[in-house]
Coordinates of C-alpha atoms in Angstrom, one line a residue:
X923 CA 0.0 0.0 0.0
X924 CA 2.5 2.6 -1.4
X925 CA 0.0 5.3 -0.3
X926 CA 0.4 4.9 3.3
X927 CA 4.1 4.8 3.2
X928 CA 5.4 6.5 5.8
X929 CA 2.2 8.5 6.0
X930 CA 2.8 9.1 10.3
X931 CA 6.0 10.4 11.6
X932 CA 6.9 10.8 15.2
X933 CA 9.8 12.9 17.1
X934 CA 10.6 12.5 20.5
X935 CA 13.2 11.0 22.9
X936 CA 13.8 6.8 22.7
X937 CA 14.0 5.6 26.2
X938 CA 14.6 2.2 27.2
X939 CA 12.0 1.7 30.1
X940 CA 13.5 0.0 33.1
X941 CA 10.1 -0.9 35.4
X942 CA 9.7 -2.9 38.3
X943 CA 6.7 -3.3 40.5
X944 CA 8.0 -1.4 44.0
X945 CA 6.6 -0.2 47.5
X946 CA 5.2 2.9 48.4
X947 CA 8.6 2.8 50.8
X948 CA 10.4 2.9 47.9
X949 CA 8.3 5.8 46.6
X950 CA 8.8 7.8 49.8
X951 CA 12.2 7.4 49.5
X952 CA 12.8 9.0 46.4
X953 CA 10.2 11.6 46.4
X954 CA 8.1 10.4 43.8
X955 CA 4.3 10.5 43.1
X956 CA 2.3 8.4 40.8
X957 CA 0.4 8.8 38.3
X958 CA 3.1 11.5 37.6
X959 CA 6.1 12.1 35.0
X960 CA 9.3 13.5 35.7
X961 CA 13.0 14.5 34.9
X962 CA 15.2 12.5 37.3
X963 CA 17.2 14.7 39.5
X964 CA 20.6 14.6 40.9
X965 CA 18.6 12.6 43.8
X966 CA 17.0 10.4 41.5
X967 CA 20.7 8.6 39.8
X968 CA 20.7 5.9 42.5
X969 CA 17.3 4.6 42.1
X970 CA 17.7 2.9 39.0
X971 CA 20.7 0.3 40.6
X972 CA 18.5 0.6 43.3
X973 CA 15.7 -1.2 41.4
X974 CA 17.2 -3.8 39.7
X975 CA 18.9 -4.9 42.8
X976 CA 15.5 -5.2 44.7
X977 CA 12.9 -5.8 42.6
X978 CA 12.1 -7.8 40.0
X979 CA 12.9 -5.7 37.0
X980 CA 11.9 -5.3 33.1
X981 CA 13.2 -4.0 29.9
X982 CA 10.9 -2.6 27.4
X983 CA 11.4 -0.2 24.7
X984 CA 9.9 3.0 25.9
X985 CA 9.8 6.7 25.5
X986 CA 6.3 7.9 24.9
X987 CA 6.5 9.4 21.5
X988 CA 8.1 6.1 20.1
X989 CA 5.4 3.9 22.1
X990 CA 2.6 6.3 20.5
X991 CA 4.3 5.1 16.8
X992 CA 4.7 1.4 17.5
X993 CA 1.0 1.2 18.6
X994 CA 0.0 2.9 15.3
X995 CA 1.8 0.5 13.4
X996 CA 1.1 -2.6 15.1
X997 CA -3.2 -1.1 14.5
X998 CA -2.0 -0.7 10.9
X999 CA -0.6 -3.5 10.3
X1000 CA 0.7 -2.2 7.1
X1001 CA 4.6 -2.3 7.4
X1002 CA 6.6 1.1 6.7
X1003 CA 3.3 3.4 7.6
X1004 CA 4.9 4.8 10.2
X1005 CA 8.5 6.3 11.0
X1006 CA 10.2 7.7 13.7
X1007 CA 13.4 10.1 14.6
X1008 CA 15.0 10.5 18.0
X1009 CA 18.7 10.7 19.7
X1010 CA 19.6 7.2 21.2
X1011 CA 23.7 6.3 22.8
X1012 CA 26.0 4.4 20.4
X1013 CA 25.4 1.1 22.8
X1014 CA 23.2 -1.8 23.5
X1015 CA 20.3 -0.1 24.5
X1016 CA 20.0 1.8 21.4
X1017 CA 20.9 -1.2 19.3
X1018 CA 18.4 -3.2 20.9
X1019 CA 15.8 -0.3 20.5
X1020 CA 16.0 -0.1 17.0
X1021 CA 15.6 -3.9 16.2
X1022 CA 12.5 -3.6 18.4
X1023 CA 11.0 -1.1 16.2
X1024 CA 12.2 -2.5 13.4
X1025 CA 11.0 -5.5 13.3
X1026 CA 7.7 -4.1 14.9
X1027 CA 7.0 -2.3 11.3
X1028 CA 8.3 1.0 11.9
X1029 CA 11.2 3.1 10.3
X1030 CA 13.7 4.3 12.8
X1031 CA 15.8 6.9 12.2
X1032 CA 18.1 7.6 15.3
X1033 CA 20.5 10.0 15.4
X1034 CA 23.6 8.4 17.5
X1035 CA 25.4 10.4 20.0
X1036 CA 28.7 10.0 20.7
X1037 CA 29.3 11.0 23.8
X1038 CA 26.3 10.0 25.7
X1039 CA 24.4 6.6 26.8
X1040 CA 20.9 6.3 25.9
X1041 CA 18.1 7.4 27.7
X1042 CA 16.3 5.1 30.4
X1043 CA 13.1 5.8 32.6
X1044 CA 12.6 4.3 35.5
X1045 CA 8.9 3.0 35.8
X1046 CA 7.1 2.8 39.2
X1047 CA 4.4 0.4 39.3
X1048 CA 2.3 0.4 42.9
X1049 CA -1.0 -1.2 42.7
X1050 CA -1.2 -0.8 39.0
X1051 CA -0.5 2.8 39.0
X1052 CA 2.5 4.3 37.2
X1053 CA 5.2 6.9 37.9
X1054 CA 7.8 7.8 35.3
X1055 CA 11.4 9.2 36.1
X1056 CA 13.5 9.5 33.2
X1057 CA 17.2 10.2 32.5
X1058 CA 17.0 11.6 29.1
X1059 CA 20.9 11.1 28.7
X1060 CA 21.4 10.6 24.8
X1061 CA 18.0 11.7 24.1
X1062 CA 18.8 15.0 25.1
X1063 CA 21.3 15.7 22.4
X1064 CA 19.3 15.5 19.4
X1065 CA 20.0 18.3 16.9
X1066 CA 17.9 19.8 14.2
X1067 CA 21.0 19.6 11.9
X1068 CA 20.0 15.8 12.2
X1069 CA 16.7 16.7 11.3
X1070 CA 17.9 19.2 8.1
X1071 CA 20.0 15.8 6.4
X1072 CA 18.3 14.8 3.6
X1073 CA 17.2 11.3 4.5
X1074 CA 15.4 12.5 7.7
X1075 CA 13.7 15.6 6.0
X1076 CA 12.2 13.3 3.5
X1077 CA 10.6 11.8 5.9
X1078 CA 9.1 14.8 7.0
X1079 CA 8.1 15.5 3.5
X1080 CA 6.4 12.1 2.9
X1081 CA 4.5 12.2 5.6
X1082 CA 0.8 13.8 6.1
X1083 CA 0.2 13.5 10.0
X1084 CA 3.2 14.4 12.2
X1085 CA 3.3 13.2 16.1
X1086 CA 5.4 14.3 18.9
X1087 CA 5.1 14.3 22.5
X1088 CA 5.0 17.2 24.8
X1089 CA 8.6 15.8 26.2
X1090 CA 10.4 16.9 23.2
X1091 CA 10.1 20.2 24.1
X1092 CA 12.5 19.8 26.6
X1093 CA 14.9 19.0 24.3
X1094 CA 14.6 19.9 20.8
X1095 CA 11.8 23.2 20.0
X1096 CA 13.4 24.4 17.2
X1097 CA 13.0 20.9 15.4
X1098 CA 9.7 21.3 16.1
X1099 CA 9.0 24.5 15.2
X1100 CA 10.9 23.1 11.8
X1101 CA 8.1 20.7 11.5
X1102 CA 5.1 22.8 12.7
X1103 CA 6.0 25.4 10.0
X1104 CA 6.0 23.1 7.5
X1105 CA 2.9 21.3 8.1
X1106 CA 1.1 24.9 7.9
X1107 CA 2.9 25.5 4.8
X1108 CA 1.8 21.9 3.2
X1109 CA -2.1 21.8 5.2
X1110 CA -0.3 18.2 7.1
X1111 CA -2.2 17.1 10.3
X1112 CA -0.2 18.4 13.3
X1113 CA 0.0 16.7 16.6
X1114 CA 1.4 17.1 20.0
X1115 CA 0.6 16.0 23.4
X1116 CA 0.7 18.1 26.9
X1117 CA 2.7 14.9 28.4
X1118 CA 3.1 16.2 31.6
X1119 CA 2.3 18.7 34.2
X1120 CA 6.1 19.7 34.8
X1121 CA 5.5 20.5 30.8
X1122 CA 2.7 22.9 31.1
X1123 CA 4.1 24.4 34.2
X1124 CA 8.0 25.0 33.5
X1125 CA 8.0 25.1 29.5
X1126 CA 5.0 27.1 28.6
X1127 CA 6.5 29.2 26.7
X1128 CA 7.6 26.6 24.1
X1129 CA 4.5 24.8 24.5
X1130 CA 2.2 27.9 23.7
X1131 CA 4.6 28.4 20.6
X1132 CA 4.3 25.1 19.5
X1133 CA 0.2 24.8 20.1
X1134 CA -0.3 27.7 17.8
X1135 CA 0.8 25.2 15.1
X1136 CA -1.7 22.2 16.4
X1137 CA -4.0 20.1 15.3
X1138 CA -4.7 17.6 17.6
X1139 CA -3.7 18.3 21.3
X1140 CA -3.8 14.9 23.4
X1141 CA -3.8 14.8 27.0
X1142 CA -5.1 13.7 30.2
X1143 CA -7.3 14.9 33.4
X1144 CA -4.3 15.8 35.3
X1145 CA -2.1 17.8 32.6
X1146 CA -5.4 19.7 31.5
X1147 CA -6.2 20.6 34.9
X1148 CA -2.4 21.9 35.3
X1149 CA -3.0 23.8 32.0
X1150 CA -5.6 25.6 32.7
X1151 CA -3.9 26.6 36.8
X1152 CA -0.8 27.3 34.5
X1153 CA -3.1 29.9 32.2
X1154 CA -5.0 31.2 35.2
X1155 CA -8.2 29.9 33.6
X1156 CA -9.4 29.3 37.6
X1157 CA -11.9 26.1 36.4
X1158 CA -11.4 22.8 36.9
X1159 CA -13.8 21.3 35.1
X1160 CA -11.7 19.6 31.8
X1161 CA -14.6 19.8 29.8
X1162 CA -14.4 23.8 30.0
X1163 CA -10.7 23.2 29.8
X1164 CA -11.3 21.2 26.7
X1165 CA -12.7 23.6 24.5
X1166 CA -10.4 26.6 26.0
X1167 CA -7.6 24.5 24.3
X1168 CA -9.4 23.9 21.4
X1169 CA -10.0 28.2 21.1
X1170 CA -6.7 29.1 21.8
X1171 CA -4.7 31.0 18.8
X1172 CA -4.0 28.9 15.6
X1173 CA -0.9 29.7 13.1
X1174 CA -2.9 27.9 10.4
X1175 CA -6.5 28.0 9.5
X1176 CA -7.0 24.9 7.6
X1177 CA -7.8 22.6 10.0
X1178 CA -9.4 23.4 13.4
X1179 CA -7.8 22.7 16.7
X1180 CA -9.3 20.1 18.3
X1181 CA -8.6 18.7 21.9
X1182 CA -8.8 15.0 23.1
X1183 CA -8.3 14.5 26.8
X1184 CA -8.2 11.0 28.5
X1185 CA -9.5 10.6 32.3
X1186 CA -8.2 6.9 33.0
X1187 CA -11.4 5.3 33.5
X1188 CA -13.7 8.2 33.0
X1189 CA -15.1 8.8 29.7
X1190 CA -12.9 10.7 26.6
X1191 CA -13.2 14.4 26.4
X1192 CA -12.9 15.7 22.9
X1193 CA -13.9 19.6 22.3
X1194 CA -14.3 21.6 18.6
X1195 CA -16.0 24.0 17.4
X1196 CA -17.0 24.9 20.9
X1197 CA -18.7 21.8 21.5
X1198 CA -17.9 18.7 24.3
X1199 CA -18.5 15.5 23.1
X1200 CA -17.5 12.6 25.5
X1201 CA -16.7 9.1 24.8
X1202 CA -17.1 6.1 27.5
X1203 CA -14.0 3.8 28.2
X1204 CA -14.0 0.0 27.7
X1205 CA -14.4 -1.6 31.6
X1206 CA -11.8 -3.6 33.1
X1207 CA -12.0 -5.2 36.3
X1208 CA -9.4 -3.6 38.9
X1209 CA -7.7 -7.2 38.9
X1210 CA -7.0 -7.0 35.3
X1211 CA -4.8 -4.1 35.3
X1212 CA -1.2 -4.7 35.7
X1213 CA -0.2 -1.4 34.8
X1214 CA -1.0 1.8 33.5
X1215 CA 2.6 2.7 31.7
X1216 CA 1.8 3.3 28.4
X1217 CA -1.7 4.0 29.1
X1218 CA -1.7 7.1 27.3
X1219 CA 0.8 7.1 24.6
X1220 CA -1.5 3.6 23.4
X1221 CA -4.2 5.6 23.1
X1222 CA -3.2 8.4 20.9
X1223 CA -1.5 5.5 19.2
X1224 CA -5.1 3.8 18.3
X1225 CA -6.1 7.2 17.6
X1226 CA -3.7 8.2 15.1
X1227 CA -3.6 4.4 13.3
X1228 CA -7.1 5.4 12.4
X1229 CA -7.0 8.9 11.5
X1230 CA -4.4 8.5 9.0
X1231 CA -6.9 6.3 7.8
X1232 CA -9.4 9.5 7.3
X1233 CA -11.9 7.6 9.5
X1234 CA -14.3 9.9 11.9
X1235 CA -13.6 10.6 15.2
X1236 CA -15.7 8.6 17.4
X1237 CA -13.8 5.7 15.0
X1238 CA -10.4 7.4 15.9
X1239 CA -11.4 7.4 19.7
X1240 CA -12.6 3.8 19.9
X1241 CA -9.3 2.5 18.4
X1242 CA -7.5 4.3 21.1
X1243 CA -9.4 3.1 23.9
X1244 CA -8.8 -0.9 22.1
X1245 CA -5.3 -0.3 22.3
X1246 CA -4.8 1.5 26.1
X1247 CA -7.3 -1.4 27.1
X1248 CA -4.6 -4.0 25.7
X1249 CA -1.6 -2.3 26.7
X1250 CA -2.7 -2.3 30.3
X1251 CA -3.2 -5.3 30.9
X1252 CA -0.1 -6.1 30.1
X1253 CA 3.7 -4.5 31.5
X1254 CA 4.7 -1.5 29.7
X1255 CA 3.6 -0.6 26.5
X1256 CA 3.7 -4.3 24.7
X1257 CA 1.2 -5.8 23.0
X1258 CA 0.0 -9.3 21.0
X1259 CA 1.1 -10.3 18.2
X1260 CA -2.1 -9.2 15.9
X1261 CA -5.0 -6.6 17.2
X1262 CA -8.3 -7.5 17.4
X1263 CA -10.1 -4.0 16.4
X1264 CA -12.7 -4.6 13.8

């Protein structure tokens, strides 16, 4: 299907998850709450010997853009649909990363530091709820020279939706402002996700830059709710918060912003033209979950597999809540062999 080649991109930081079920002791001890994501902290470096000594610990290809992408792909099912770009060490990790997505379907194009390892983030797993500490390392360094060589521009050029997570903008904006620009310029589908509350709090700036070019915004309860403190919008109410993100300036006028915000259990928020409509979740039984890493990053996955697809969006929604149903009830953000979405 020649049409759909490389018709998704994503940009963000490859992380090799390292995630262990631990105690809220453990929790305590290194200052960390779930159900949150963070940048580790000088504090934070001895946790992750500290894991793998105590607990019982796995390794799963991670970072939340990349997951988003090898979600999309595995709901495609149509090999080379989707690609990817990120910074990643010159070690095992990154090698082992890359045959992951790979053979998984997707076109990985990692730019390879010299000089650092690749990123890891330690995942927190306490009664099925997840916290995320990650040490960006390689995935800091990416450059938007990378970005500018040839071979990675064309896949900018060849694809129509473009995907990155709010965490990139840590590390990268002027890549993304690279992309956002010309997915105005070429009427592309535009993409980004709030990821985190630390995100709306300590890099608004970039992120208001950046959601001027936007599409889609993704996001959940907690990092709308910080949005809209952030703003000094004074509501908590994410359905009001919904649509204020939906209204808020736009550098193109093709498409309409329009804002999809998970609640875990509680039914999808999605907000255009003004308008709320929400979208119930598919039950699970508490003893079903194992975790929710991934949670998130499976659902804009399912999302996006169908949109590319030019499906509607209640079609779009339903594929995302398939896959974050999947994905949690298994560790990290894996999944079978085949879906099962019909």
């Amino acid at each position: 299907m020649a049409d759909y080649d490389g018709i998704l991109l994503g940009m963000g930081n490859p992380l090799l998850d390292i995630s262990a079920v631990v105690d809220e002791d453990f929790l305590t001890k290194y200052d960390i709450k779930l159900n949150n994501a963070i940048l580790a902290e000088e504090k934070h470096l001895p946790m992750y010997e500290d894991m793998s000594s105590k607990y019982n610990v796995e390794y799963i290809a991670g970072g939340a853009t990349q997951n988003s992408i090898r979600v999309a792909q595995w709901m495609l099912q149509i090999p080379g649909a989707t690609s990817y770009m990120g910074c990643v060490g010159k070690d095992k990790y990154g090698e082992e990363m890359a045959k992951n997505s790979k053979s998984a379907g997707v076109n990985v194009h990692y730019y390879e530091d010299e000089t650092a390892p690749t990123g890891t983030c330690a995942v927190c797993v306490v009664g099925g709820e997840r916290s995320l500490i990650a040490n960006l390392s390689a995935a800091n360094c990416y450059k938007s020279d990378h970005l500018k060589r040839p071979e990675n521009w064309a896949l900018v050029e060849k694809a129509k939706y473009i995907y990155i997570a709010g965490f990139f903008l840590t590390v990268s904006p002027e890549s993304i402002q690279l992309v956002a620009e010309h997915a105005a310029a070429t009427n592309k589908i535009f993409t980004m996700n709030l990821s985190a509350p630390f995100i709306c709090e300590f890099f608004k700036d970039v992120q208001e830059k950046a959601l001027s070019y936007v599409d889609y915004i993704f996001g959940n309860e907690t990092e709308a709710r910080t949005f809209s403190k952030v703003h000094g919008w004074e509501t908590d109410n994410v359905e009001e918060i919904a649509i204020k993100i939906s209204q808020l300036p736009k550098a193109s006028g093709t498409h309409k912003r329009i804002t999809v915000i998970t609640q875990g259990a509680d039914p999808v928020v999605v907000a255009q033209d003004g308008k709320v409509t929400t979208y119930p979740v598919i039950f699970l039984p508490k003893e079903k979950l194992v975790d929710t890493n991934g949670a998130g990053d499976a659902f804009v996955g399912g999302f996006l597999s169908q949109l590319v697809l030019e499906k509607p969006i209640e079609e779009c929604v339903r594929a995302g809540c398939y896959a974050s149903n999947v994905i949690i009830q298994r560790s990290g953000c894996t999944y079978p062999e085949k879906p099962d979405f019909k």
